[in-house]
mmCIF file with all atom_site columns, C-alpha atoms in Angstrom:
data_model
loop_
_atom_site.group_PDB
_atom_site.id
_atom_site.type_symbol
_atom_site.label_atom_id
_atom_site.label_alt_id
_atom_site.label_comp_id
_atom_site.label_asym_id
_atom_site.label_entity_id
_atom_site.label_seq_id
_atom_site.pdbx_PDB_ins_code
_atom_site.Cartn_x
_atom_site.Cartn_y
_atom_site.Cartn_z
_atom_site.occupancy
_atom_site.B_iso_or_equiv
_atom_site.pdbx_formal_charge
_atom_site.auth_seq_id
_atom_site.auth_comp_id
_atom_site.auth_asym_id
_atom_site.auth_atom_id
_atom_site.pdbx_PDB_model_num
ATOM 1   C CA . MET A 1 1   ? 0.010  -0.020  -0.085 1.00 0.00 ? 1   MET A CA 1
ATOM 2   C CA . THR A 1 2   ? 1.513  3.299   -0.935 1.00 0.00 ? 2   THR A CA 1
ATOM 3   C CA . ILE A 1 3   ? 0.397  6.468   0.747  1.00 0.00 ? 3   ILE A CA 1
ATOM 4   C CA . ASP A 1 4   ? -0.327 9.415   -1.563 1.00 0.00 ? 4   ASP A CA 1
ATOM 5   C CA . THR A 1 5   ? 1.248  12.277  0.370  1.00 0.00 ? 5   THR A CA 1
ATOM 6   C CA . LEU A 1 6   ? -0.815 14.782  -1.636 1.00 0.00 ? 6   LEU A CA 1
ATOM 7   C CA . SER A 1 7   ? -4.110 13.072  -0.253 1.00 0.00 ? 7   SER A CA 1
ATOM 8   C CA . PHE A 1 8   ? -2.821 12.408  3.167  1.00 0.00 ? 8   PHE A CA 1
ATOM 9   C CA . GLU A 1 9   ? -4.776 14.440  5.560  1.00 0.00 ? 9   GLU A CA 1
ATOM 10  C CA . LYS A 1 10  ? -2.321 17.031  7.128  1.00 0.00 ? 10  LYS A CA 1
ATOM 11  C CA . THR A 1 11  ? -4.834 17.173  10.027 1.00 0.00 ? 11  THR A CA 1
ATOM 12  C CA . SER A 1 12  ? -4.719 13.583  10.838 1.00 0.00 ? 12  SER A CA 1
ATOM 13  C CA . SER A 1 13  ? -2.490 12.327  13.793 1.00 0.00 ? 13  SER A CA 1
ATOM 14  C CA . CYS A 1 14  ? 1.142  12.205  12.741 1.00 0.00 ? 14  CYS A CA 1
ATOM 15  C CA . PRO A 1 15  ? 2.151  8.783   12.029 1.00 0.00 ? 15  PRO A CA 1
ATOM 16  C CA . CYS A 1 16  ? 5.224  9.335   14.136 1.00 0.00 ? 16  CYS A CA 1
ATOM 17  C CA . GLY A 1 17  ? 3.193  8.967   17.341 1.00 0.00 ? 17  GLY A CA 1
ATOM 18  C CA . SER A 1 18  ? 3.900  12.263  18.795 1.00 0.00 ? 18  SER A CA 1
ATOM 19  C CA . GLY A 1 19  ? 0.114  12.765  19.527 1.00 0.00 ? 19  GLY A CA 1
ATOM 20  C CA . ASN A 1 20  ? 0.242  16.047  17.267 1.00 0.00 ? 20  ASN A CA 1
ATOM 21  C CA . THR A 1 21  ? -1.238 16.560  13.969 1.00 0.00 ? 21  THR A CA 1
ATOM 22  C CA . TYR A 1 22  ? 0.845  15.931  10.890 1.00 0.00 ? 22  TYR A CA 1
ATOM 23  C CA . ILE A 1 23  ? 0.824  19.714  10.030 1.00 0.00 ? 23  ILE A CA 1
ATOM 24  C CA . ASP A 1 24  ? 1.922  20.522  13.539 1.00 0.00 ? 24  ASP A CA 1
ATOM 25  C CA . CYS A 1 25  ? 4.593  17.857  13.731 1.00 0.00 ? 25  CYS A CA 1
ATOM 26  C CA . CYS A 1 26  ? 6.574  16.204  10.862 1.00 0.00 ? 26  CYS A CA 1
ATOM 27  C CA . ASP A 1 27  ? 5.195  18.398  8.064  1.00 0.00 ? 27  ASP A CA 1
ATOM 28  C CA . ARG A 1 28  ? 7.263  21.299  9.225  1.00 0.00 ? 28  ARG A CA 1
ATOM 29  C CA . TYR A 1 29  ? 10.326 19.328  8.528  1.00 0.00 ? 29  TYR A CA 1
ATOM 30  C CA . HIS A 1 30  ? 9.181  17.646  5.395  1.00 0.00 ? 30  HIS A CA 1
ATOM 31  C CA . ASN A 1 31  ? 7.551  20.495  3.807  1.00 0.00 ? 31  ASN A CA 1
ATOM 32  C CA . GLN A 1 32  ? 7.975  23.750  5.720  1.00 0.00 ? 32  GLN A CA 1
ATOM 33  C CA . GLY A 1 33  ? 11.895 23.845  5.619  1.00 0.00 ? 33  GLY A CA 1
ATOM 34  C CA . LEU A 1 34  ? 12.452 23.585  9.346  1.00 0.00 ? 34  LEU A CA 1
ATOM 35  C CA . LEU A 1 35  ? 15.078 21.378  10.901 1.00 0.00 ? 35  LEU A CA 1
ATOM 36  C CA . PRO A 1 36  ? 14.749 18.910  13.809 1.00 0.00 ? 36  PRO A CA 1
ATOM 37  C CA . GLU A 1 37  ? 16.259 20.313  16.864 1.00 0.00 ? 37  GLU A CA 1
ATOM 38  C CA . THR A 1 38  ? 16.967 16.868  18.517 1.00 0.00 ? 38  THR A CA 1
ATOM 39  C CA . ALA A 1 39  ? 17.784 13.363  17.251 1.00 0.00 ? 39  ALA A CA 1
ATOM 40  C CA . GLU A 1 40  ? 14.537 12.055  18.477 1.00 0.00 ? 40  GLU A CA 1
ATOM 41  C CA . GLN A 1 41  ? 12.544 14.557  16.371 1.00 0.00 ? 41  GLN A CA 1
ATOM 42  C CA . LEU A 1 42  ? 14.772 13.507  13.358 1.00 0.00 ? 42  LEU A CA 1
ATOM 43  C CA . MET A 1 43  ? 14.004 9.917   14.243 1.00 0.00 ? 43  MET A CA 1
ATOM 44  C CA . ARG A 1 44  ? 10.244 10.634  14.363 1.00 0.00 ? 44  ARG A CA 1
ATOM 45  C CA . SER A 1 45  ? 10.414 12.616  11.139 1.00 0.00 ? 45  SER A CA 1
ATOM 46  C CA . ARG A 1 46  ? 12.239 9.827   9.335  1.00 0.00 ? 46  ARG A CA 1
ATOM 47  C CA . PHE A 1 47  ? 9.692  7.225   10.481 1.00 0.00 ? 47  PHE A CA 1
ATOM 48  C CA . CYS A 1 48  ? 6.937  9.497   9.080  1.00 0.00 ? 48  CYS A CA 1
ATOM 49  C CA . ALA A 1 49  ? 8.881  9.945   5.782  1.00 0.00 ? 49  ALA A CA 1
ATOM 50  C CA . TYR A 1 50  ? 8.973  6.090   5.589  1.00 0.00 ? 50  TYR A CA 1
ATOM 51  C CA . TYR A 1 51  ? 5.361  5.976   6.520  1.00 0.00 ? 51  TYR A CA 1
ATOM 52  C CA . LEU A 1 52  ? 4.578  8.519   3.626  1.00 0.00 ? 52  LEU A CA 1
ATOM 53  C CA . LYS A 1 53  ? 7.042  7.181   1.159  1.00 0.00 ? 53  LYS A CA 1
ATOM 54  C CA . ASN A 1 54  ? 9.132  10.365  1.140  1.00 0.00 ? 54  ASN A CA 1
ATOM 55  C CA . ASN A 1 55  ? 12.309 9.151   -0.131 1.00 0.00 ? 55  ASN A CA 1
ATOM 56  C CA . ASP A 1 56  ? 13.838 12.581  -0.795 1.00 0.00 ? 56  ASP A CA 1
ATOM 57  C CA . TYR A 1 57  ? 13.536 13.459  2.923  1.00 0.00 ? 57  TYR A CA 1
ATOM 58  C CA . LEU A 1 58  ? 15.156 9.990   3.766  1.00 0.00 ? 58  LEU A CA 1
ATOM 59  C CA . ILE A 1 59  ? 18.199 10.889  1.604  1.00 0.00 ? 59  ILE A CA 1
ATOM 60  C CA . GLU A 1 60  ? 18.481 14.333  2.843  1.00 0.00 ? 60  GLU A CA 1
ATOM 61  C CA . THR A 1 61  ? 18.504 13.462  6.406  1.00 0.00 ? 61  THR A CA 1
ATOM 62  C CA . THR A 1 62  ? 21.161 10.712  6.005  1.00 0.00 ? 62  THR A CA 1
ATOM 63  C CA . TRP A 1 63  ? 24.616 11.567  6.856  1.00 0.00 ? 63  TRP A CA 1
ATOM 64  C CA . PRO A 1 64  ? 26.208 13.247  3.747  1.00 0.00 ? 64  PRO A CA 1
ATOM 65  C CA . ARG A 1 65  ? 29.332 11.218  4.231  1.00 0.00 ? 65  ARG A CA 1
ATOM 66  C CA . GLN A 1 66  ? 27.065 8.120   3.429  1.00 0.00 ? 66  GLN A CA 1
ATOM 67  C CA . HIS A 1 67  ? 25.446 9.575   0.252  1.00 0.00 ? 67  HIS A CA 1
ATOM 68  C CA . GLU A 1 68  ? 28.021 8.073   -2.033 1.00 0.00 ? 68  GLU A CA 1
ATOM 69  C CA . ALA A 1 69  ? 27.588 4.593   -0.437 1.00 0.00 ? 69  ALA A CA 1
ATOM 70  C CA . MET A 1 70  ? 23.760 5.006   -0.697 1.00 0.00 ? 70  MET A CA 1
ATOM 71  C CA . ARG A 1 71  ? 24.072 5.633   -4.362 1.00 0.00 ? 71  ARG A CA 1
ATOM 72  C CA . GLN A 1 72  ? 26.432 2.500   -4.900 1.00 0.00 ? 72  GLN A CA 1
ATOM 73  C CA . GLU A 1 73  ? 24.016 0.361   -2.781 1.00 0.00 ? 73  GLU A CA 1
ATOM 74  C CA . ARG A 1 74  ? 21.053 1.877   -4.711 1.00 0.00 ? 74  ARG A CA 1
ATOM 75  C CA . LEU A 1 75  ? 19.324 2.497   -1.294 1.00 0.00 ? 75  LEU A CA 1
ATOM 76  C CA . HIS A 1 76  ? 17.755 5.667   -2.694 1.00 0.00 ? 76  HIS A CA 1
ATOM 77  C CA . GLN A 1 77  ? 16.260 3.756   -5.688 1.00 0.00 ? 77  GLN A CA 1
ATOM 78  C CA . GLN A 1 78  ? 14.664 0.867   -3.806 1.00 0.00 ? 78  GLN A CA 1
ATOM 79  C CA . GLU A 1 79  ? 10.818 0.697   -3.845 1.00 0.00 ? 79  GLU A CA 1
ATOM 80  C CA . ASP A 1 80  ? 9.627  0.267   -0.336 1.00 0.00 ? 80  ASP A CA 1
ATOM 81  C CA . ASN A 1 81  ? 6.458  -2.078  -0.153 1.00 0.00 ? 81  ASN A CA 1
ATOM 82  C CA . THR A 1 82  ? 6.523  -2.125  3.721  1.00 0.00 ? 82  THR A CA 1
ATOM 83  C CA . ARG A 1 83  ? 3.607  -0.794  5.383  1.00 0.00 ? 83  ARG A CA 1
ATOM 84  C CA . TRP A 1 84  ? 4.634  0.900   8.525  1.00 0.00 ? 84  TRP A CA 1
ATOM 85  C CA . SER A 1 85  ? 2.002  1.282   11.188 1.00 0.00 ? 85  SER A CA 1
ATOM 86  C CA . LYS A 1 86  ? 3.585  2.992   14.276 1.00 0.00 ? 86  LYS A CA 1
ATOM 87  C CA . LEU A 1 87  ? 6.657  4.153   16.179 1.00 0.00 ? 87  LEU A CA 1
ATOM 88  C CA . ASP A 1 88  ? 7.614  3.448   19.773 1.00 0.00 ? 88  ASP A CA 1
ATOM 89  C CA . ILE A 1 89  ? 10.588 5.486   21.133 1.00 0.00 ? 89  ILE A CA 1
ATOM 90  C CA . LEU A 1 90  ? 12.200 3.295   23.843 1.00 0.00 ? 90  LEU A CA 1
ATOM 91  C CA . SER A 1 91  ? 15.017 5.421   24.942 1.00 0.00 ? 91  SER A CA 1
ATOM 92  C CA . THR A 1 92  ? 17.262 8.498   23.817 1.00 0.00 ? 92  THR A CA 1
ATOM 93  C CA . VAL A 1 93  ? 20.977 9.071   24.740 1.00 0.00 ? 93  VAL A CA 1
ATOM 94  C CA . ALA A 1 94  ? 22.094 12.687  24.267 1.00 0.00 ? 94  ALA A CA 1
ATOM 95  C CA . GLY A 1 95  ? 20.994 13.970  20.855 1.00 0.00 ? 95  GLY A CA 1
ATOM 96  C CA . LYS A 1 96  ? 19.620 17.205  22.577 1.00 0.00 ? 96  LYS A CA 1
ATOM 97  C CA . GLU A 1 97  ? 19.939 20.894  20.991 1.00 0.00 ? 97  GLU A CA 1
ATOM 98  C CA . GLY A 1 98  ? 23.428 21.406  22.318 1.00 0.00 ? 98  GLY A CA 1
ATOM 99  C CA . ASP A 1 99  ? 24.731 17.796  21.329 1.00 0.00 ? 99  ASP A CA 1
ATOM 100 C CA . THR A 1 100 ? 26.626 16.834  18.446 1.00 0.00 ? 100 THR A CA 1
ATOM 101 C CA . LYS A 1 101 ? 25.787 13.148  18.834 1.00 0.00 ? 101 LYS A CA 1
ATOM 102 C CA . GLY A 1 102 ? 22.822 10.969  20.098 1.00 0.00 ? 102 GLY A CA 1
ATOM 103 C CA . LYS A 1 103 ? 21.314 7.524   19.999 1.00 0.00 ? 103 LYS A CA 1
ATOM 104 C CA . VAL A 1 104 ? 17.515 6.709   19.679 1.00 0.00 ? 104 VAL A CA 1
ATOM 105 C CA . GLU A 1 105 ? 16.296 3.290   20.535 1.00 0.00 ? 105 GLU A CA 1
ATOM 106 C CA . PHE A 1 106 ? 13.018 2.535   18.836 1.00 0.00 ? 106 PHE A CA 1
ATOM 107 C CA . LYS A 1 107 ? 10.605 -0.096  17.632 1.00 0.00 ? 107 LYS A CA 1
ATOM 108 C CA . ALA A 1 108 ? 9.045  0.718   14.233 1.00 0.00 ? 108 ALA A CA 1
ATOM 109 C CA . TRP A 1 109 ? 6.133  -1.576  13.684 1.00 0.00 ? 109 TRP A CA 1
ATOM 110 C CA . PHE A 1 110 ? 5.070  -2.796  10.221 1.00 0.00 ? 110 PHE A CA 1
ATOM 111 C CA . ILE A 1 111 ? 2.416  -5.303  8.615  1.00 0.00 ? 111 ILE A CA 1
ATOM 112 C CA . ASN A 1 112 ? 4.359  -8.402  7.579  1.00 0.00 ? 112 ASN A CA 1
ATOM 113 C CA . PRO A 1 113 ? 2.991  -9.260  4.132  1.00 0.00 ? 113 PRO A CA 1
ATOM 114 C CA . ALA A 1 114 ? 3.437  -13.020 4.624  1.00 0.00 ? 114 ALA A CA 1
ATOM 115 C CA . SER A 1 115 ? 1.395  -13.277 7.803  1.00 0.00 ? 115 SER A CA 1
ATOM 116 C CA . GLY A 1 116 ? -0.611 -10.066 7.844  1.00 0.00 ? 116 GLY A CA 1
ATOM 117 C CA . ASN A 1 117 ? 0.613  -9.643  11.432 1.00 0.00 ? 117 ASN A CA 1
ATOM 118 C CA . GLU A 1 118 ? 1.783  -6.378  12.919 1.00 0.00 ? 118 GLU A CA 1
ATOM 119 C CA . GLU A 1 119 ? 5.732  -6.929  14.001 1.00 0.00 ? 119 GLU A CA 1
ATOM 120 C CA . PRO A 1 120 ? 8.367  -4.655  15.259 1.00 0.00 ? 120 PRO A CA 1
ATOM 121 C CA . TYR A 1 121 ? 11.632 -3.805  13.793 1.00 0.00 ? 121 TYR A CA 1
ATOM 122 C CA . HIS A 1 122 ? 13.967 -2.979  16.643 1.00 0.00 ? 122 HIS A CA 1
ATOM 123 C CA . GLU A 1 123 ? 16.971 -0.593  16.377 1.00 0.00 ? 123 GLU A CA 1
ATOM 124 C CA . ASN A 1 124 ? 19.299 1.470   18.493 1.00 0.00 ? 124 ASN A CA 1
ATOM 125 C CA . SER A 1 125 ? 20.308 4.284   15.792 1.00 0.00 ? 125 SER A CA 1
ATOM 126 C CA . ASP A 1 126 ? 23.235 6.730   15.797 1.00 0.00 ? 126 ASP A CA 1
ATOM 127 C CA . PHE A 1 127 ? 22.761 10.355  14.827 1.00 0.00 ? 127 PHE A CA 1
ATOM 128 C CA . ILE A 1 128 ? 25.285 13.188  14.386 1.00 0.00 ? 128 ILE A CA 1
ATOM 129 C CA . ARG A 1 129 ? 24.717 16.937  14.190 1.00 0.00 ? 129 ARG A CA 1
ATOM 130 C CA . GLU A 1 130 ? 26.895 18.760  11.762 1.00 0.00 ? 130 GLU A CA 1
ATOM 131 C CA . SER A 1 131 ? 26.569 22.450  10.536 1.00 0.00 ? 131 SER A CA 1
ATOM 132 C CA . GLY A 1 132 ? 23.350 22.671  12.658 1.00 0.00 ? 132 GLY A CA 1
ATOM 133 C CA . SER A 1 133 ? 21.530 19.828  11.031 1.00 0.00 ? 133 SER A CA 1
ATOM 134 C CA . TRP A 1 134 ? 20.959 16.395  12.496 1.00 0.00 ? 134 TRP A CA 1
ATOM 135 C CA . TYR A 1 135 ? 21.585 13.360  10.394 1.00 0.00 ? 135 TYR A CA 1
ATOM 136 C CA . PHE A 1 136 ? 20.791 9.551   10.748 1.00 0.00 ? 136 PHE A CA 1
ATOM 137 C CA . ILE A 1 137 ? 23.977 7.287   10.309 1.00 0.00 ? 137 ILE A CA 1
ATOM 138 C CA . TYR A 1 138 ? 23.336 3.835   8.610  1.00 0.00 ? 138 TYR A CA 1
ATOM 139 C CA . PRO A 1 139 ? 25.160 1.331   10.830 1.00 0.00 ? 139 PRO A CA 1
ATOM 140 C CA . ASN A 1 140 ? 26.516 -0.864  8.053  1.00 0.00 ? 140 ASN A CA 1
ATOM 141 C CA . LEU A 1 141 ? 27.145 1.687   5.374  1.00 0.00 ? 141 LEU A CA 1
ATOM 142 C CA . ALA A 1 142 ? 30.744 3.024   4.741  1.00 0.00 ? 142 ALA A CA 1
ATOM 143 C CA . ALA A 1 143 ? 31.351 6.634   5.181  1.00 0.00 ? 143 ALA A CA 1
ATOM 144 C CA . LYS A 1 144 ? 33.569 8.960   3.172  1.00 0.00 ? 144 LYS A CA 1
ATOM 145 C CA . PRO A 1 145 ? 36.325 10.054  5.649  1.00 0.00 ? 145 PRO A CA 1
ATOM 146 C CA . PRO A 1 146 ? 36.486 13.667  6.242  1.00 0.00 ? 146 PRO A CA 1
ATOM 147 C CA . ALA A 1 147 ? 38.815 15.958  4.643  1.00 0.00 ? 147 ALA A CA 1
ATOM 148 C CA . ARG A 1 148 ? 41.582 17.602  6.635  1.00 0.00 ? 148 ARG A CA 1
ATOM 149 C CA . ASN A 1 149 ? 39.717 20.987  7.038  1.00 0.00 ? 149 ASN A CA 1
ATOM 150 C CA . ASP A 1 150 ? 36.302 19.269  7.814  1.00 0.00 ? 150 ASP A CA 1
ATOM 151 C CA . PRO A 1 151 ? 35.089 19.266  11.536 1.00 0.00 ? 151 PRO A CA 1
ATOM 152 C CA . CYS A 1 152 ? 36.520 16.296  13.526 1.00 0.00 ? 152 CYS A CA 1
ATOM 153 C CA . LEU A 1 153 ? 33.989 13.451  13.933 1.00 0.00 ? 153 LEU A CA 1
ATOM 154 C CA . CYS A 1 154 ? 34.691 13.389  17.689 1.00 0.00 ? 154 CYS A CA 1
ATOM 155 C CA . GLY A 1 155 ? 32.679 16.525  18.204 1.00 0.00 ? 155 GLY A CA 1
ATOM 156 C CA . SER A 1 156 ? 35.679 18.624  19.472 1.00 0.00 ? 156 SER A CA 1
ATOM 157 C CA . GLY A 1 157 ? 34.842 21.377  17.188 1.00 0.00 ? 157 GLY A CA 1
ATOM 158 C CA . LYS A 1 158 ? 38.452 21.394  16.022 1.00 0.00 ? 158 LYS A CA 1
ATOM 159 C CA . LYS A 1 159 ? 39.312 20.671  12.294 1.00 0.00 ? 159 LYS A CA 1
ATOM 160 C CA . PHE A 1 160 ? 39.999 17.005  11.521 1.00 0.00 ? 160 PHE A CA 1
ATOM 161 C CA . LYS A 1 161 ? 43.647 17.720  10.742 1.00 0.00 ? 161 LYS A CA 1
ATOM 162 C CA . LYS A 1 162 ? 44.107 19.181  14.235 1.00 0.00 ? 162 LYS A CA 1
ATOM 163 C CA . CYS A 1 163 ? 42.388 16.583  16.332 1.00 0.00 ? 163 CYS A CA 1
ATOM 164 C CA . CYS A 1 164 ? 41.962 12.915  15.509 1.00 0.00 ? 164 CYS A CA 1
ATOM 165 C CA . ILE A 1 165 ? 44.008 12.443  12.359 1.00 0.00 ? 165 ILE A CA 1
#
């Protein structure tokens, strides 16, 4: 089942499970140009993007150092036939407004096409904040190493060449 985002009622409950309407929740990230302020907000908005089949948003919010690997793996071209149903946030570690890294443990529920039963997908995801934006880090996807003048990955605020090289 593909959700037509144009006919999705923006006044409906947001699929991310926040309890707010879509227009007052994830729509502001998907369509209004606002950025999530925390790793959890990004996690919720990404689940909602999966629910609505908004692949452009999923690419935009993936760590830019993994974009080349995404293209090589053709992750951005895959047609997702998964029917996502709900999201449960289990825990968050860091990932607040002043942080540069965070973790979000969650269960994303989907309808198993073989059985018709609702089942959980459980993950503990890593997030990184660079240049004011939060990004999701795919756990098994290679990342392009930083250039010498890029910010260090450790979050020190120093250039990579002056820190962890």
